[in-house]
XYZ file of C-alpha atoms in Angstrom:
722
model
C -69.832 -6.581 0.546
C -70.140 -6.733 -3.068
C -68.105 -3.550 -3.443
C -65.163 -5.357 -1.976
C -65.624 -8.343 -4.167
C -65.591 -6.002 -6.952
C -62.337 -4.267 -5.795
C -60.620 -7.584 -5.345
C -61.764 -8.831 -8.824
C -60.780 -5.698 -10.600
C -57.232 -5.680 -8.875
C -56.703 -9.399 -9.821
C -57.692 -8.721 -13.511
C -55.416 -5.712 -13.682
C -52.410 -6.618 -11.513
C -52.443 -10.303 -11.119
C -52.574 -9.772 -7.350
C -54.858 -11.041 -4.489
C -54.039 -9.723 -1.055
C -55.000 -11.677 2.195
C -56.222 -8.184 3.647
C -57.321 -5.098 1.435
C -56.866 -2.627 4.272
C -53.680 -3.041 6.094
C -53.383 -2.675 9.981
C -51.295 0.239 10.753
C -48.872 -1.201 13.289
C -46.772 -4.221 13.932
C -48.569 -5.281 16.951
C -52.150 -5.086 15.490
C -50.935 -7.012 12.276
C -49.687 -9.911 14.436
C -53.051 -10.091 16.034
C -54.886 -10.639 12.732
C -53.264 -14.152 12.621
C -53.322 -14.296 8.772
C -50.302 -12.354 7.661
C -50.386 -9.390 5.338
C -49.558 -11.235 2.177
C -50.537 -11.696 -1.403
C -50.674 -14.069 -4.413
C -48.765 -12.492 -7.358
C -48.847 -13.722 -10.898
C -45.843 -11.863 -12.695
C -46.735 -12.749 -16.317
C -50.465 -12.786 -16.001
C -51.905 -12.303 -19.557
C -53.043 -8.869 -20.339
C -53.710 -8.553 -24.171
C -54.281 -4.712 -23.449
C -50.714 -4.206 -22.166
C -48.401 -3.952 -25.078
C -44.629 -3.982 -24.183
C -42.526 -1.041 -24.916
C -40.751 -1.606 -28.240
C -37.192 -1.831 -27.067
C -35.455 -3.642 -24.489
C -34.191 -1.792 -21.323
C -30.409 -1.273 -21.336
C -29.145 -2.242 -17.748
C -25.489 -1.984 -16.161
C -24.052 -5.497 -16.260
C -22.484 -5.392 -12.773
C -24.678 -7.717 -10.752
C -25.137 -5.554 -7.754
C -25.662 -2.291 -9.708
C -28.028 -2.963 -12.782
C -28.664 0.966 -13.160
C -30.467 1.823 -16.223
C -28.692 3.515 -19.187
C -29.386 7.245 -18.908
C -28.261 10.642 -20.296
C -25.502 10.894 -17.617
C -23.611 7.861 -19.022
C -20.555 8.064 -21.420
C -21.445 6.355 -24.609
C -18.980 5.174 -27.268
C -21.362 4.791 -30.389
C -18.751 3.226 -32.620
C -17.526 0.463 -30.136
C -21.116 0.076 -28.811
C -19.869 0.411 -25.197
C -21.167 2.788 -22.619
C -19.817 3.456 -18.908
C -22.326 3.437 -16.075
C -22.396 6.745 -14.229
C -23.157 5.022 -10.896
C -20.306 2.190 -10.652
C -18.147 3.005 -13.843
C -18.521 -0.331 -15.301
C -17.947 -0.662 -18.958
C -20.865 -2.320 -20.653
C -21.284 -3.768 -24.153
C -24.314 -5.419 -25.654
C -24.107 -9.070 -26.780
C -26.298 -10.602 -29.438
C -29.565 -12.221 -28.231
C -29.374 -15.899 -27.392
C -31.681 -18.313 -28.748
C -33.870 -20.608 -26.632
C -32.167 -23.886 -25.595
C -33.853 -27.390 -25.260
C -31.763 -30.248 -24.147
C -33.558 -33.589 -24.216
C -32.383 -36.256 -21.562
C -33.873 -39.540 -22.491
C -33.950 -42.859 -20.535
C -33.585 -45.907 -22.836
C -34.178 -48.466 -20.109
C -38.022 -48.297 -21.208
C -40.364 -51.216 -22.463
C -40.389 -51.366 -26.253
C -43.915 -49.717 -26.528
C -43.151 -46.941 -24.137
C -39.863 -46.128 -25.979
C -41.710 -46.036 -29.348
C -44.209 -43.744 -28.070
C -41.681 -41.349 -26.358
C -39.701 -41.233 -29.523
C -42.801 -40.102 -31.484
C -43.617 -37.421 -28.932
C -39.910 -36.103 -29.044
C -40.035 -36.013 -32.886
C -43.402 -34.121 -32.946
C -41.911 -31.606 -30.388
C -39.229 -30.633 -32.836
C -41.906 -29.193 -35.178
C -43.238 -27.110 -32.355
C -39.870 -25.460 -31.498
C -38.937 -22.165 -32.902
C -36.637 -22.793 -35.996
C -33.580 -20.950 -34.352
C -33.882 -22.679 -31.080
C -30.886 -24.764 -30.088
C -31.617 -28.323 -29.468
C -29.434 -31.211 -27.853
C -29.854 -34.888 -27.006
C -28.440 -36.954 -24.247
C -29.531 -40.747 -23.835
C -28.900 -42.720 -20.815
C -29.304 -46.366 -19.237
C -26.322 -48.000 -17.956
C -24.080 -45.646 -19.671
C -24.804 -42.076 -20.835
C -24.305 -40.900 -24.430
C -24.067 -37.359 -25.560
C -24.976 -37.146 -29.083
C -23.182 -34.980 -31.729
C -25.709 -33.305 -33.979
C -23.158 -31.616 -36.435
C -21.983 -34.677 -38.384
C -23.745 -35.344 -41.501
C -24.884 -38.899 -41.904
C -22.493 -40.175 -39.104
C -23.915 -40.986 -35.741
C -21.254 -40.054 -33.221
C -21.678 -39.801 -29.524
C -19.619 -39.330 -26.314
C -19.962 -42.211 -23.767
C -19.724 -41.800 -20.100
C -19.816 -44.324 -17.356
C -22.811 -44.073 -15.062
C -21.096 -44.830 -11.815
C -18.424 -42.166 -11.748
C -19.114 -38.560 -10.478
C -17.409 -35.825 -12.610
C -16.832 -32.172 -11.703
C -18.261 -29.537 -14.198
C -14.745 -28.800 -15.343
C -13.903 -32.488 -15.986
C -17.074 -32.638 -18.131
C -16.406 -29.546 -20.040
C -12.788 -30.732 -20.734
C -13.945 -34.082 -21.949
C -16.439 -32.475 -24.250
C -13.822 -30.033 -25.648
C -15.919 -27.159 -24.270
C -13.061 -25.222 -22.818
C -12.360 -23.316 -25.989
C -14.935 -20.517 -26.406
C -18.130 -21.070 -28.893
C -17.640 -24.945 -29.048
C -20.992 -25.959 -28.015
C -21.527 -26.528 -31.804
C -21.634 -30.187 -32.089
C -23.895 -30.823 -28.977
C -26.459 -27.914 -29.426
C -27.478 -27.080 -32.794
C -30.323 -24.825 -34.424
C -33.502 -27.038 -34.937
C -33.655 -25.907 -38.488
C -30.160 -27.205 -39.361
C -30.522 -30.656 -37.670
C -34.370 -31.437 -37.927
C -34.008 -34.194 -40.374
C -30.733 -35.742 -38.751
C -32.261 -35.514 -35.283
C -35.650 -36.943 -36.281
C -33.718 -40.061 -37.919
C -31.445 -40.308 -34.695
C -34.629 -40.274 -32.404
C -36.237 -42.828 -34.817
C -33.185 -45.158 -34.470
C -32.725 -45.032 -30.659
C -32.801 -48.429 -29.184
C -33.551 -49.927 -25.790
C -30.626 -49.975 -23.385
C -28.452 -52.960 -24.639
C -27.436 -54.231 -21.306
C -29.282 -57.390 -20.318
C -31.338 -57.168 -17.173
C -31.112 -60.461 -15.291
C -34.300 -62.032 -13.794
C -35.290 -60.336 -10.438
C -33.291 -57.252 -11.218
C -34.092 -53.689 -12.198
C -32.294 -52.193 -15.170
C -29.231 -50.179 -14.186
C -30.387 -46.340 -14.692
C -27.699 -43.599 -14.346
C -30.083 -40.569 -13.987
C -27.712 -38.835 -11.664
C -24.843 -38.752 -13.918
C -26.906 -37.928 -17.178
C -28.460 -34.824 -15.251
C -24.938 -33.887 -14.023
C -23.560 -33.947 -17.684
C -26.718 -32.167 -19.001
C -26.223 -29.273 -16.353
C -22.568 -29.203 -16.881
C -22.905 -28.891 -20.621
C -25.271 -25.944 -20.333
C -23.043 -24.341 -17.563
C -20.080 -24.479 -19.832
C -21.764 -23.144 -23.102
C -24.715 -20.956 -22.064
C -24.421 -19.665 -18.554
C -27.161 -17.105 -17.555
C -29.260 -17.775 -20.594
C -32.737 -19.322 -20.704
C -32.561 -23.008 -21.189
C -34.603 -26.144 -20.466
C -33.319 -29.642 -19.420
C -36.084 -32.017 -20.257
C -35.732 -35.528 -18.535
C -37.793 -38.262 -19.651
C -37.507 -41.313 -17.227
C -39.443 -44.656 -16.911
C -38.142 -45.744 -13.467
C -36.022 -44.941 -10.555
C -32.169 -44.172 -10.624
C -30.545 -47.450 -9.615
C -26.730 -46.751 -9.949
C -24.114 -44.098 -9.372
C -24.537 -40.871 -7.449
C -28.197 -39.811 -7.021
C -29.433 -43.645 -6.979
C -32.674 -44.078 -5.092
C -33.027 -47.820 -4.856
C -30.719 -50.752 -5.695
C -31.147 -53.123 -8.658
C -32.752 -56.060 -6.674
C -36.315 -56.116 -7.287
C -37.011 -57.925 -3.874
C -35.923 -54.581 -2.208
C -38.936 -52.126 -2.812
C -38.446 -48.529 -3.270
C -38.842 -46.422 -0.036
C -42.356 -45.808 1.373
C -43.529 -43.170 3.740
C -43.335 -45.873 6.313
C -39.667 -46.487 5.664
C -38.982 -42.760 5.731
C -40.609 -42.417 9.180
C -38.610 -45.360 10.554
C -35.438 -43.831 9.042
C -35.043 -47.027 6.864
C -34.817 -45.202 3.452
C -30.838 -45.749 3.091
C -30.372 -43.666 -0.162
C -32.771 -40.861 0.578
C -30.643 -38.295 2.355
C -27.560 -38.808 0.013
C -29.649 -38.771 -3.216
C -31.637 -35.719 -2.125
C -28.516 -33.819 -1.325
C -26.923 -34.725 -4.657
C -30.026 -33.508 -6.591
C -30.183 -30.233 -4.501
C -26.617 -29.506 -5.435
C -27.365 -29.904 -9.077
C -30.637 -27.950 -8.758
C -28.701 -25.029 -7.114
C -26.148 -25.012 -10.078
C -28.977 -25.018 -12.761
C -30.826 -22.209 -10.770
C -27.653 -20.014 -10.603
C -27.356 -20.024 -14.341
C -31.126 -19.533 -14.985
C -31.493 -23.102 -16.375
C -34.893 -24.971 -15.710
C -35.300 -28.717 -15.515
C -38.320 -30.582 -16.319
C -39.080 -34.015 -15.204
C -41.586 -36.343 -17.207
C -41.741 -39.511 -15.085
C -43.916 -42.287 -16.585
C -44.266 -45.585 -14.770
C -46.280 -47.844 -12.698
C -44.168 -47.621 -9.675
C -42.374 -44.742 -8.122
C -39.421 -43.100 -10.043
C -37.556 -41.109 -7.326
C -39.581 -37.672 -7.620
C -39.160 -37.381 -4.015
C -35.470 -37.185 -4.161
C -35.419 -35.240 -7.592
C -38.312 -32.781 -6.991
C -35.895 -30.070 -6.106
C -34.577 -30.138 -9.625
C -37.974 -28.655 -10.835
C -39.080 -26.910 -7.703
C -36.102 -24.696 -7.454
C -35.811 -23.954 -11.172
C -39.594 -23.428 -12.232
C -39.487 -26.682 -14.308
C -42.502 -28.888 -14.938
C -43.104 -32.224 -13.327
C -45.384 -34.546 -15.177
C -46.367 -38.002 -13.720
C -47.979 -40.705 -15.586
C -48.383 -44.514 -15.911
C -46.759 -44.662 -19.304
C -45.503 -42.542 -22.140
C -47.986 -44.319 -24.423
C -51.063 -42.529 -23.027
C -52.941 -39.376 -23.883
C -52.299 -38.053 -20.482
C -48.453 -37.902 -21.264
C -48.729 -36.955 -25.066
C -51.221 -34.152 -24.423
C -49.561 -32.720 -21.416
C -46.210 -32.630 -23.157
C -47.712 -30.930 -26.230
C -49.072 -28.234 -23.903
C -45.681 -27.237 -22.631
C -45.333 -25.728 -26.144
C -48.643 -23.997 -26.172
C -48.975 -20.533 -27.730
C -50.594 -17.411 -26.549
C -52.948 -14.899 -28.559
C -49.729 -13.398 -30.141
C -48.779 -16.988 -31.279
C -45.834 -16.989 -28.917
C -44.740 -19.509 -26.428
C -46.332 -19.408 -22.999
C -42.960 -19.704 -21.369
C -40.376 -17.171 -20.274
C -36.856 -17.783 -18.962
C -34.216 -16.654 -16.464
C -36.616 -14.414 -14.628
C -35.670 -12.364 -11.460
C -38.229 -10.863 -9.213
C -37.453 -7.831 -7.000
C -39.801 -6.482 -4.353
C -39.741 -2.896 -3.121
C -41.895 -1.731 -0.118
C -42.872 1.637 1.458
C -41.147 2.019 4.775
C -43.982 0.754 6.966
C -43.513 -2.781 5.369
C -40.850 -5.360 4.994
C -40.726 -8.412 2.933
C -40.569 -11.762 4.957
C -40.491 -14.062 1.990
C -41.995 -15.948 -0.946
C -43.275 -19.441 -1.577
C -43.230 -20.645 -5.214
C -40.965 -21.962 -7.887
C -38.174 -19.580 -6.872
C -34.681 -19.634 -5.210
C -33.249 -16.695 -3.132
C -30.689 -14.372 -4.687
C -29.715 -13.357 -1.163
C -30.004 -9.654 -1.810
C -30.174 -7.874 1.530
C -31.773 -4.442 1.737
C -33.729 -1.994 3.983
C -36.902 -3.686 3.035
C -35.908 -7.305 4.221
C -37.557 -8.506 7.236
C -35.654 -10.745 10.006
C -38.857 -12.622 10.483
C -38.770 -14.995 7.524
C -41.821 -16.755 6.158
C -40.995 -19.224 3.092
C -37.744 -18.399 1.319
C -36.718 -15.181 3.077
C -33.885 -13.056 3.834
C -33.744 -11.429 0.521
C -35.811 -8.944 -1.567
C -34.855 -10.663 -4.864
C -35.635 -14.244 -6.089
C -34.721 -16.125 -9.216
C -37.470 -17.801 -11.275
C -35.466 -19.679 -14.161
C -38.795 -20.615 -15.938
C -42.222 -18.845 -15.788
C -45.693 -19.254 -17.643
C -48.580 -16.840 -17.465
C -50.088 -19.073 -14.566
C -46.948 -19.123 -12.311
C -48.079 -17.453 -9.018
C -45.884 -16.698 -6.092
C -47.150 -16.195 -2.617
C -45.475 -13.067 -1.037
C -45.431 -12.446 2.741
C -44.876 -9.088 4.330
C -44.285 -7.757 7.917
C -45.852 -4.466 9.207
C -42.923 -2.759 10.997
C -44.653 0.391 12.005
C -44.486 0.862 15.724
C -47.867 0.932 17.758
C -47.178 4.410 19.178
C -46.231 5.869 15.683
C -49.597 5.838 13.813
C -49.758 6.323 10.149
C -51.266 9.511 9.014
C -55.096 9.220 8.250
C -55.527 8.261 4.629
C -52.049 7.105 4.208
C -51.339 3.947 1.769
C -48.701 1.338 1.985
C -47.183 0.328 -1.374
C -45.471 -2.665 -2.766
C -43.605 -2.687 -6.254
C -42.844 -6.097 -8.019
C -40.138 -5.807 -10.769
C -39.891 -8.905 -12.863
C -37.086 -9.136 -15.496
C -37.074 -12.188 -17.849
C -36.169 -13.509 -21.315
C -39.303 -13.597 -23.330
C -39.624 -16.682 -25.544
C -38.927 -14.433 -28.718
C -35.422 -13.950 -26.900
C -36.153 -10.409 -25.994
C -35.327 -9.065 -22.386
C -38.303 -7.658 -20.598
C -39.178 -6.086 -17.519
C -42.675 -6.128 -16.028
C -43.500 -3.702 -13.174
C -46.519 -4.100 -11.005
C -47.163 -1.535 -8.163
C -50.111 -1.810 -5.845
C -51.234 0.242 -2.821
C -53.636 -0.496 0.121
C -54.918 1.993 2.552
C -53.750 1.749 6.254
C -56.567 1.337 8.930
C -56.330 1.778 12.694
C -57.214 -1.886 14.000
C -58.639 -0.411 17.176
C -61.214 2.030 15.681
C -61.661 0.231 12.261
C -61.588 -3.399 13.019
C -64.942 -3.932 11.113
C -63.400 -2.214 8.057
C -60.314 -4.514 8.235
C -62.508 -7.484 8.542
C -64.809 -6.816 5.509
C -61.428 -6.209 3.469
C -60.364 -9.861 4.250
C -60.203 -11.995 1.145
C -60.969 -15.560 2.478
C -60.149 -17.397 -0.761
C -56.610 -15.704 -1.101
C -55.928 -16.139 2.688
C -56.867 -19.677 2.514
C -54.394 -20.348 -0.320
C -51.623 -18.254 1.477
C -52.058 -20.161 4.765
C -52.199 -23.371 2.721
C -48.769 -22.608 1.111
C -47.220 -21.769 4.430
C -48.485 -25.077 5.668
C -47.130 -27.068 2.457
C -43.734 -25.288 3.047
C -43.676 -26.501 6.557
C -44.673 -29.956 5.693
C -41.438 -30.428 3.881
C -39.412 -30.054 6.793
C -41.784 -30.752 9.748
C -43.842 -33.851 10.929
C -47.493 -33.854 9.457
C -49.315 -33.832 12.727
C -47.226 -30.617 13.731
C -48.292 -28.911 10.712
C -51.935 -29.657 11.274
C -51.686 -28.569 14.878
C -50.240 -25.303 13.647
C -52.879 -24.690 11.038
C -55.551 -25.505 13.671
C -54.136 -23.048 16.178
C -53.939 -20.322 13.557
C -57.840 -20.960 12.707
C -58.692 -20.916 16.292
C -56.931 -17.703 16.882
C -58.653 -16.160 13.872
C -62.096 -17.221 15.132
C -61.354 -15.775 18.449
C -60.367 -12.556 17.011
C -63.279 -12.114 14.530
C -66.076 -14.240 15.728
C -69.066 -12.868 17.655
C -69.842 -14.905 20.686
C -70.768 -15.096 24.244
C -68.042 -16.524 26.483
C -68.443 -20.382 26.919
C -71.533 -20.534 24.772
C -70.699 -22.174 21.436
C -74.366 -21.853 20.192
C -73.879 -18.064 20.061
C -70.766 -18.253 17.630
C -71.070 -16.435 14.434
C -68.616 -15.400 11.688
C -69.127 -12.678 9.199
C -69.811 -12.979 5.615
C -66.145 -12.101 4.746
C -64.903 -15.198 6.878
C -67.657 -17.557 6.708
C -66.019 -20.024 4.298
C -62.632 -19.784 5.611
C -62.946 -22.653 8.116
C -64.444 -24.935 5.425
C -61.389 -24.284 3.234
C -59.200 -25.332 6.389
C -61.307 -28.478 6.874
C -60.742 -29.538 3.287
C -56.948 -28.620 3.350
C -56.353 -30.817 6.423
C -57.735 -33.944 4.475
C -55.985 -32.917 1.306
C -53.045 -34.897 -0.275
C -50.679 -31.833 0.302
C -50.859 -32.485 4.124
C -52.129 -36.063 4.367
C -49.514 -38.751 3.036
C -51.832 -41.829 3.965
C -52.659 -43.586 0.832
C -50.066 -41.615 -1.269
C -46.569 -42.695 -2.124
C -43.795 -40.179 -1.457
C -43.565 -39.608 -5.206
C -47.277 -38.521 -5.381
C -47.037 -36.218 -2.389
C -44.038 -34.451 -3.929
C -45.946 -34.251 -7.267
C -49.037 -32.895 -5.591
C -47.115 -30.360 -3.528
C -44.931 -29.171 -6.622
C -48.065 -27.908 -8.417
C -49.934 -26.486 -5.437
C -47.148 -23.994 -4.769
C -47.101 -22.487 -8.394
C -50.689 -22.500 -9.419
C -52.881 -19.344 -9.597
C -55.722 -18.683 -6.926
C -58.536 -20.406 -9.034
C -56.599 -23.713 -9.558
C -55.318 -23.684 -5.931
C -58.857 -23.503 -4.556
C -60.065 -26.459 -6.698
C -57.089 -28.345 -5.317
C -57.946 -27.334 -1.693
C -61.740 -27.995 -2.044
C -62.794 -29.910 -5.199
C -65.765 -28.812 -7.256
C -68.714 -31.022 -7.602
C -71.540 -30.804 -10.181
C -74.579 -32.781 -10.155
C -76.460 -33.907 -13.410
C -80.126 -35.002 -13.240
C -83.349 -35.247 -15.271
C -84.782 -32.319 -13.281
C -82.678 -29.523 -14.841
C -79.432 -28.245 -15.907
C -76.192 -29.326 -14.128
C -75.675 -27.562 -10.803
C -72.886 -27.207 -8.447
C -73.562 -28.962 -5.283
C -71.981 -29.307 -1.746
C -68.839 -31.678 -1.555
C -70.631 -33.770 0.805
C -71.811 -37.316 1.027
C -75.524 -36.138 0.973
C -74.766 -35.061 -2.624
C -74.324 -38.675 -3.607
C -77.851 -39.884 -4.705
C -78.987 -42.924 -6.780
C -80.530 -40.912 -9.625
C -77.692 -38.384 -10.190
C -74.471 -38.298 -12.026
C -71.566 -36.283 -10.452
C -68.687 -34.807 -11.762
C -65.981 -33.864 -9.536
C -62.912 -31.743 -10.475
C -59.869 -32.046 -8.083
C -57.390 -30.499 -10.485
C -55.432 -33.648 -10.596
C -58.391 -36.096 -11.437
C -61.887 -35.649 -13.077
C -64.161 -38.318 -11.860
C -67.520 -38.962 -13.226
C -69.617 -40.894 -10.813
C -72.863 -42.810 -11.689
C -75.439 -43.107 -8.766
C -76.867 -46.577 -8.207
C -80.028 -46.358 -10.148
C -78.332 -44.606 -13.250
C -75.392 -47.249 -13.124
C -78.223 -50.065 -13.317
C -79.811 -48.344 -16.292
C -76.517 -47.852 -18.003
C -75.748 -51.577 -17.536
C -79.074 -52.629 -18.942
C -78.257 -50.407 -21.994
C -81.283 -48.046 -21.864
C -79.207 -45.414 -23.449
C -79.135 -47.465 -26.704
C -82.963 -47.434 -26.971
C -84.683 -44.654 -28.905
C -87.333 -43.955 -26.341
C -84.663 -43.362 -23.837
C -82.997 -40.525 -25.810
C -83.037 -38.087 -22.700
C -80.939 -40.812 -20.500
C -78.464 -40.924 -23.397
C -78.225 -37.130 -23.256
C -77.887 -37.278 -19.536
C -75.076 -39.680 -19.610
C -73.413 -37.458 -22.273
C -73.596 -34.175 -20.617
C -70.936 -34.636 -17.893
C -68.521 -36.226 -20.727
C -68.879 -32.910 -22.753
C -68.158 -30.782 -19.576
C -65.267 -32.946 -18.560
C -63.867 -32.704 -22.057
C -63.617 -28.785 -21.822
C -61.402 -29.209 -18.902
C -59.355 -31.953 -20.212
C -58.476 -29.914 -23.232
C -57.018 -26.934 -21.567
C -55.538 -27.866 -18.099
C -51.817 -28.321 -17.681
C -50.960 -31.063 -16.664
C -53.885 -32.923 -18.150
C -55.988 -34.549 -15.305
C -56.407 -38.162 -14.909
C -59.884 -39.062 -16.075
C -61.896 -41.657 -14.017
C -65.331 -43.056 -14.978
C -66.912 -44.950 -12.059
C -70.175 -45.788 -10.464
C -71.869 -46.843 -7.187
C -70.097 -49.685 -5.788
C -67.273 -49.410 -8.220
C -63.503 -49.758 -7.170
C -62.593 -46.304 -8.293
C -65.615 -44.559 -6.372
C -62.946 -44.163 -3.623
C -61.541 -41.114 -5.499
C -64.973 -39.343 -4.734
C -65.636 -40.905 -1.340
C -62.365 -39.812 0.051
C -62.880 -36.139 -0.811
C -66.566 -35.566 0.190
C -67.419 -34.347 3.545
C -68.524 -37.536 5.265
C -71.608 -36.016 6.940
C -73.026 -39.596 6.841
C -70.814 -42.424 8.073
C -71.335 -46.024 8.988
C -71.391 -44.626 12.648
C -74.365 -42.287 12.352
C -76.402 -43.521 9.455
C -79.598 -44.460 11.410
C -79.887 -40.848 12.420
C -80.129 -39.866 8.775
C -82.429 -42.541 7.254
C -81.397 -44.320 3.987
C -82.508 -42.040 1.152
C -80.531 -38.893 1.897
C -77.065 -39.768 0.594
C -74.383 -42.268 0.691
C -72.802 -43.434 3.946
C -69.001 -43.138 3.988
C -66.972 -45.806 5.671
C -64.365 -43.620 7.497
C -63.124 -42.423 10.909
C -62.589 -38.896 9.616
C -64.592 -36.196 11.424
C -67.157 -34.471 9.367
C -67.299 -30.801 8.774
C -70.137 -30.478 11.319
C -67.989 -32.102 14.060
C -65.015 -30.104 12.952
C -66.979 -26.967 13.229
C -68.550 -27.675 16.638
C -64.904 -28.340 17.972
C -63.765 -25.161 16.588
C -66.592 -23.043 17.979
C -66.132 -24.786 21.377
C -62.432 -23.846 21.450
C -63.082 -20.325 19.979
C -65.553 -19.330 22.697
C -63.780 -21.045 25.706
C -62.603 -18.723 28.211
C -59.797 -21.185 29.093
C -58.211 -20.583 25.608
């Protein structure tokens, strides 16, 4: 067993790839019987300090459907620096490298304190940008202002109404962008306008339009984004660029509005959506999807930094970031360390002192002939490239062998799904291997174009004579994440209960295929070590905020799903099944079961759900803390016990993107619900007396426990009626 674990780990470290199966079934029929598809998680820009890039950029033919590489058979005119492709005869010349572009789009309908904090964060970010990066500023409230950055000492801006939709051509004409090289006044190198822009940001005022009692401010987010995307389309198509939207509330007027300005009309809830009572939802979503697709075509990404106590319209706007690889950051206020530190981390540097961000990526997948590509799930859009290796059986974003990823970080991870097409009666020769090649082209943050190529191979196995080998090659962690991504992808367009039923069916089929049992005897059911944790992952996934919308707003659900479909395997597993550590006087901290039996009076628990870090003090510990024992010299060890989880939490808080919400709570505290809703309710108010009082905390819930879930699963798996 350990040899497969080692093999899996080595391949992940080297290639950034984790496969669901590490031996592949040699026929289409056998592959479908395995339930979990032949698939993998791939991290294109996985950090490899030992992998230096070749010192010059690849030179490619500029015709979109050719892209052949410059070679000795091409005709080259060295004087004019032009070469002719020997495959399609396109004449190619090499343009100068383009700098990175950052366009800030700032909501001014904020409370004074929030606006001040945001202005300071934006001023700070200017010092983190490369000096030659181009920067621009658009502010919006009831009106939209595009600020000229080229005028010395004179603040000049173009003002647009927030209610009137403009075509890209109209925007470009009004801004005078129809003449070549006229982005000058709106996008300037940081080093040239640093002082002016710092002053301009410092002088930004709240939106001047009065907001009557009982009304929301008029916020024209839709038009502001349309102008930002139109400006970049007209000046820098097909170049790495980031639109960074900072908003403190929902769009309330013009195209893309999510809610009206009457405060007595609340923003849509899941209940409204299920009752088809969300009047702006379809129209707004359609509007933002059109903007997102325009940005994606040009390789521009859109970040959304939304800080407010109520919803801000992420449900409708999420596609802007989901389709372009942009970030979504959600907080209560711009004046919190959660926003400030997360925003700073956008500009974090790698071991070479270069930004951990890449732009305008395309990923192409090539497969050996026994395989076809069914699709991808992650922050990407289809390039609709048909080819011999494209499967008709789509999973996720399919029907293509190329995807566009407008923005990537070293953690960006895509799920790739394959179909084995080899026929049952045409066996693969013994010892044969299937191969997949991933070709990622992108603009590095130093503006170089780079290509990263990862090629993987796995042995074929005959599922009839080698089923045990295939079973031991199962990577249950990767498979749980790959199936979870399929579930989350479906949840965007299907009803929640249908998605849960689909996941349950897949799990039952997997257990029927690989479980050892006597027919109709659930006590005889066993799973081998390589599958033993998989049902538990599915149990926690069913209860997760990715599939359960109860207690979450539509914006929160969108935010959680956004992060789940782009993180790497380790972070994704924490999201599915949070990690729980227990601290006590009896020894060092230890990982414990995510179970109500772990909640004990004399323990402190640290739970990491990825989005939250919860420190929970058991009943006795909480009483001692209230009594102030930690302040007394003779209770130094108690003081150290209280400090230990804080130190461990600090380590996570300092590195994770986005920074998690930090929650300090105790037995009986109102925020203890964050822990109680995640643990397996092995003791509930219904079965407490069977357990006795001392073995953990009873949970008030009607959810089934893992034990009951497993009993049902075993019963269905062994049933001869199934």
